[in-house]
Short mmCIF file of C-alpha atoms in Angstrom, two decimals:
data_model
loop_
_atom_site.label_atom_id
_atom_site.label_comp_id
_atom_site.label_asym_id
_atom_site.label_seq_id
_atom_site.Cartn_x
_atom_site.Cartn_y
_atom_site.Cartn_z
CA MET L 1 69.42 48.02 -103.00
CA ASP L 2 72.17 47.29 -101.54
CA ASP L 3 72.70 51.29 -101.24
CA LEU L 4 69.44 51.48 -100.13
CA GLU L 5 69.52 49.34 -97.24
CA ARG L 6 73.22 51.56 -96.49
CA GLU L 7 71.06 55.13 -96.20
CA LEU L 8 68.06 53.89 -94.29
CA ARG L 9 70.42 52.69 -91.54
CA ASP L 10 72.37 55.52 -92.27
CA LEU L 11 68.61 57.44 -91.56
CA ALA L 12 67.32 55.73 -88.85
CA GLU L 13 70.61 56.81 -86.76
CA TRP L 14 69.61 60.50 -86.37
CA LEU L 15 65.98 60.18 -86.29
CA ASP L 16 64.54 60.82 -82.27
CA THR L 17 61.62 58.88 -82.49
CA PRO L 18 59.57 59.31 -79.17
CA ASP L 19 58.83 56.67 -76.50
CA THR L 20 54.78 55.55 -77.11
CA PRO L 21 52.37 57.99 -74.99
CA ALA L 22 49.98 56.09 -71.88
CA VAL L 23 47.51 55.54 -73.05
CA ALA L 24 45.53 53.74 -70.85
CA ASP L 25 46.40 55.43 -68.13
CA ARG L 26 44.88 58.79 -69.22
CA VAL L 27 41.69 56.50 -70.70
CA ARG L 28 41.27 54.76 -66.82
CA ALA L 29 41.97 58.52 -65.34
CA ARG L 30 39.31 59.84 -67.49
CA LEU L 31 36.86 57.70 -66.36
CA ALA L 32 37.77 57.96 -62.77
CA ALA L 33 37.09 61.33 -63.28
CA PRO L 34 33.08 63.44 -62.01
CA ALA L 35 31.12 63.84 -65.70
CA ARG L 36 30.71 66.97 -66.70
CA ARG L 37 27.30 69.03 -66.35
CA ARG L 38 26.18 69.93 -69.42
CA ARG L 39 24.58 73.16 -70.09
CA ARG L 40 20.61 72.11 -70.05
CA TRP L 41 20.15 75.91 -69.45
CA ARG L 42 18.79 76.37 -73.34
CA TYR L 43 16.87 73.34 -72.71
CA TYR L 44 14.98 74.42 -70.07
CA LEU L 45 14.38 78.16 -70.92
CA ALA L 46 12.53 76.97 -74.14
CA VAL L 47 10.78 74.52 -71.89
CA ALA L 48 9.20 77.73 -69.94
CA LEU L 49 8.64 79.56 -72.50
CA VAL L 50 5.94 77.28 -73.78
CA ALA L 51 4.67 77.03 -70.51
CA LEU L 52 4.12 80.50 -69.96
CA LEU L 53 2.49 81.03 -73.67
CA VAL L 54 0.58 78.08 -73.30
CA ALA L 55 -1.17 80.25 -69.56
CA VAL L 56 -1.57 83.49 -71.04
CA LEU L 57 -2.41 82.83 -74.70
CA PRO L 58 -5.91 81.06 -75.95
CA PRO L 59 -5.47 76.72 -76.29
CA GLY L 60 -3.77 76.32 -78.84
CA ARG L 61 -5.57 72.58 -79.89
CA ALA L 62 -8.93 74.43 -80.19
CA ALA L 63 -7.85 77.58 -81.49
CA LEU L 64 -6.45 78.35 -84.72
CA ALA L 65 -6.37 82.19 -86.49
CA ASP L 66 -5.01 82.76 -90.22
CA ALA L 67 -4.13 86.40 -90.23
CA VAL L 68 -3.79 86.21 -94.29
CA ALA L 69 -7.20 84.48 -95.31
CA GLY L 70 -9.40 86.43 -92.18
CA LEU L 71 -10.54 82.73 -90.73
CA LEU L 72 -10.73 81.75 -87.07
CA ARG L 73 -11.72 78.13 -86.28
CA PHE L 74 -12.68 77.89 -82.67
CA SER L 75 -14.76 75.10 -80.79
CA GLY L 76 -16.03 73.49 -84.32
CA ILE L 77 -16.66 76.90 -85.06
CA ILE L 78 -15.29 78.50 -89.03
CA ILE L 79 -15.73 82.91 -88.50
CA ASP L 80 -15.26 84.28 -91.19
CA THR L 81 -13.43 88.03 -90.56
CA SER L 82 -12.34 88.53 -94.41
CA SER L 83 -14.83 90.68 -95.61
CA ALA L 84 -17.81 92.88 -94.68
CA PRO L 85 -20.86 90.42 -93.59
CA VAL L 86 -23.44 90.00 -95.78
CA SER L 87 -26.96 89.68 -94.34
CA PRO L 88 -28.75 86.81 -95.38
CA THR L 89 -32.04 87.06 -97.46
CA GLY L 90 -35.44 85.12 -97.40
CA SER L 91 -36.56 82.77 -94.43
CA PRO L 92 -33.99 80.05 -93.91
CA SER L 93 -34.92 76.77 -93.62
CA PRO L 94 -34.30 74.51 -90.20
CA LEU L 95 -31.47 72.09 -90.07
CA PRO L 96 -30.98 68.51 -91.32
CA SER L 97 -34.11 66.52 -89.91
CA GLN L 98 -34.86 68.66 -86.81
CA ARG L 99 -37.39 68.41 -84.94
CA PRO L 100 -38.60 69.03 -81.13
CA ALA L 101 -38.13 66.54 -77.96
CA SER L 102 -38.33 66.45 -74.58
CA LEU L 103 -35.12 66.71 -72.46
CA HIS L 104 -35.24 62.78 -71.56
CA GLU L 105 -35.22 61.90 -75.16
CA ALA L 106 -33.01 64.51 -76.83
CA GLN L 107 -30.27 62.62 -74.17
CA GLY L 108 -30.89 59.35 -75.30
CA LYS L 109 -30.42 60.52 -78.87
CA LEU L 110 -27.24 62.37 -78.46
CA ARG L 111 -23.07 61.21 -77.95
CA PHE L 112 -22.71 63.93 -75.30
CA PRO L 113 -24.04 65.21 -71.72
CA ILE L 114 -27.12 67.49 -71.91
CA ARG L 115 -25.61 70.43 -69.36
CA LEU L 116 -28.28 73.17 -68.27
CA PRO L 117 -27.46 76.69 -67.36
CA THR L 118 -28.29 77.11 -64.21
CA LYS L 119 -28.86 80.99 -64.71
CA LEU L 120 -31.57 80.44 -67.48
CA GLY L 121 -33.27 77.05 -65.56
CA PRO L 122 -35.16 74.60 -67.46
CA PRO L 123 -35.50 75.22 -71.38
CA GLU L 124 -38.86 76.18 -72.33
CA GLN L 125 -38.64 74.27 -75.68
CA VAL L 126 -35.72 71.09 -76.82
CA LEU L 127 -34.88 70.93 -80.71
CA VAL L 128 -32.08 68.32 -81.76
CA ALA L 129 -30.94 67.80 -85.14
CA ASP L 130 -28.80 66.70 -88.36
CA ALA L 131 -28.81 62.50 -87.42
CA ASP L 132 -26.83 59.90 -88.82
CA GLY L 133 -27.92 56.32 -89.86
CA THR L 134 -27.75 54.90 -86.42
CA GLY L 135 -30.63 57.46 -84.67
CA SER L 136 -28.04 59.98 -83.84
CA TYR L 137 -28.66 63.78 -83.39
CA ARG L 138 -25.53 65.90 -83.93
CA VAL L 139 -26.79 69.21 -82.33
CA VAL L 140 -29.45 70.05 -79.58
CA THR L 141 -30.58 73.52 -79.52
CA LEU L 142 -32.22 74.99 -75.72
CA LEU L 143 -34.83 77.42 -76.70
CA TYR L 144 -35.38 79.90 -73.45
CA ARG L 145 -37.17 83.41 -73.43
CA GLY L 146 -39.84 82.37 -76.55
CA GLY L 147 -37.06 81.27 -78.22
CA VAL L 148 -34.86 84.70 -78.34
CA VAL L 149 -32.22 83.07 -76.20
CA ARG L 150 -30.43 79.96 -77.05
CA VAL L 151 -28.12 77.28 -76.89
CA ASP L 152 -26.33 74.84 -78.97
CA ALA L 153 -24.68 72.57 -78.17
CA PHE L 154 -22.49 69.88 -79.98
CA ASP L 155 -19.13 68.24 -80.47
CA GLY L 156 -16.93 70.25 -82.51
CA ARG L 157 -13.34 68.80 -82.05
CA LEU L 158 -13.22 67.23 -85.29
CA ASP L 159 -15.14 69.24 -87.92
CA PRO L 160 -16.97 72.30 -88.29
CA VAL L 161 -20.48 72.56 -87.48
CA PHE L 162 -21.49 75.99 -87.89
CA GLN L 163 -20.27 79.42 -90.10
CA LYS L 164 -20.28 82.61 -88.98
CA GLN L 165 -19.36 86.32 -91.19
CA ALA L 166 -18.42 88.90 -88.90
CA ALA L 167 -15.65 91.93 -89.06
CA GLY L 168 -14.82 94.95 -86.80
CA PRO L 169 -13.91 95.11 -83.40
CA GLY L 170 -17.17 92.59 -82.04
CA VAL L 171 -14.94 89.23 -82.73
CA GLU L 172 -13.36 89.55 -79.01
CA TRP L 173 -11.77 86.22 -76.80
CA VAL L 174 -13.03 86.22 -73.55
CA GLN L 175 -12.29 84.97 -70.78
CA LEU L 176 -14.29 81.92 -68.81
CA ASP L 177 -14.28 80.09 -65.18
CA GLY L 178 -13.19 77.67 -67.28
CA GLY L 179 -10.87 78.80 -70.21
CA PHE L 180 -11.61 80.87 -72.44
CA ALA L 181 -13.92 82.17 -75.42
CA VAL L 182 -15.29 84.23 -78.56
CA TRP L 183 -17.89 86.87 -78.08
CA ILE L 184 -19.51 88.28 -80.66
CA GLY L 185 -20.96 91.35 -80.23
CA GLY L 186 -23.94 92.13 -82.67
CA PRO L 187 -25.98 90.70 -85.36
CA HIS L 188 -24.07 88.51 -87.81
CA PRO L 189 -24.68 86.02 -90.84
CA LEU L 190 -24.90 82.13 -89.39
CA ALA L 191 -25.14 79.36 -91.41
CA TYR L 192 -24.88 75.59 -90.36
CA VAL L 193 -22.28 73.00 -91.97
CA ASP L 194 -23.68 69.62 -92.76
CA ARG L 195 -21.65 66.23 -91.67
CA ALA L 196 -19.81 66.17 -95.20
CA GLY L 197 -18.89 69.74 -94.94
CA THR L 198 -20.89 71.81 -97.29
CA VAL L 199 -22.12 74.72 -95.67
CA ARG L 200 -25.85 75.39 -95.91
CA VAL L 201 -26.08 78.59 -97.19
CA GLU L 202 -30.14 78.02 -97.24
CA SER L 203 -30.28 77.80 -93.58
CA ALA L 204 -28.31 80.96 -93.23
CA ARG L 205 -30.20 83.56 -90.76
CA LEU L 206 -28.57 86.86 -88.85
CA ALA L 207 -27.74 85.23 -86.04
CA ALA L 208 -28.06 88.16 -82.43
CA SER L 209 -24.77 88.33 -80.24
CA THR L 210 -23.15 84.59 -79.53
CA LEU L 211 -20.56 83.45 -77.26
CA ILE L 212 -18.91 80.29 -78.33
CA TRP L 213 -16.90 77.91 -75.83
CA GLU L 214 -15.83 74.68 -75.48
CA GLU L 215 -16.44 72.54 -71.96
CA ALA L 216 -15.40 68.87 -71.18
CA GLY L 217 -14.87 67.92 -75.18
CA VAL L 218 -18.44 69.50 -75.87
CA SER L 219 -19.32 72.95 -77.98
CA TYR L 220 -21.36 75.68 -76.48
CA ARG L 221 -22.91 78.50 -78.41
CA LEU L 222 -25.07 80.68 -76.35
CA GLU L 223 -27.21 83.34 -78.67
CA GLY L 224 -29.32 85.88 -77.73
CA ASP L 225 -29.43 89.91 -77.27
CA LEU L 226 -27.82 89.59 -74.71
CA PRO L 227 -24.68 92.17 -73.07
CA LYS L 228 -21.39 90.11 -72.84
CA GLY L 229 -20.90 89.87 -68.82
CA GLU L 230 -24.34 88.43 -68.95
CA ALA L 231 -23.85 85.60 -71.63
CA ILE L 232 -20.68 84.92 -69.68
CA GLU L 233 -21.89 84.41 -66.65
CA ILE L 234 -25.13 82.10 -67.75
CA ALA L 235 -21.91 80.03 -69.07
CA ASN L 236 -20.12 79.97 -66.39
CA SER L 237 -23.50 78.36 -64.67
CA LEU L 238 -23.49 75.49 -66.81
CA ASN L 239 -24.25 72.49 -64.86
#
């Protein structure tokens, strides 16, 4: 034990132990110095790119395109472009619990306001359809020009209301004063999707050219033998 103690003492004589660093002074100097500005340019660049995409592309909350399945979901309407449309046969049945009503009565039976396109004027006939247990209707249809032109209005924010089959270049995005719309140029099959999410094939019929858009939380479907430009003018005249 004495030998070990002696060796340790001899070793301590030639060891060079550095002085304790002034850590406290360094910490005080670091705290006193101005904080470095972090490089956040990448974050701001990403935000700017997202804002640009939102500005130039159709609104993401209203539209979802599925290129693999060939489906376009927009404003409560499903457009199937995966295959050639099959024309419906037979006489289509009306929508569930569909019945005529006055404009005033129809407004009292809906959960959204009825807005009329000033380009078309007052409707010649009003139909309400698909009542729930409280007597509130889901869809209102405004008929013009002997029924050749029609405007369907409904709340399509949560569940699909109509299903269409269309193919080719006839389906395109167009711009309205208030945002984007989908234009389907030419006849195409149309079927109703009930509250349970079932496509009612018995209601399927051949629809004319159609403009689809959403405004103030209400979905609209303008159908008729109309050129695209006139359909856009009618949609922009909604009052």
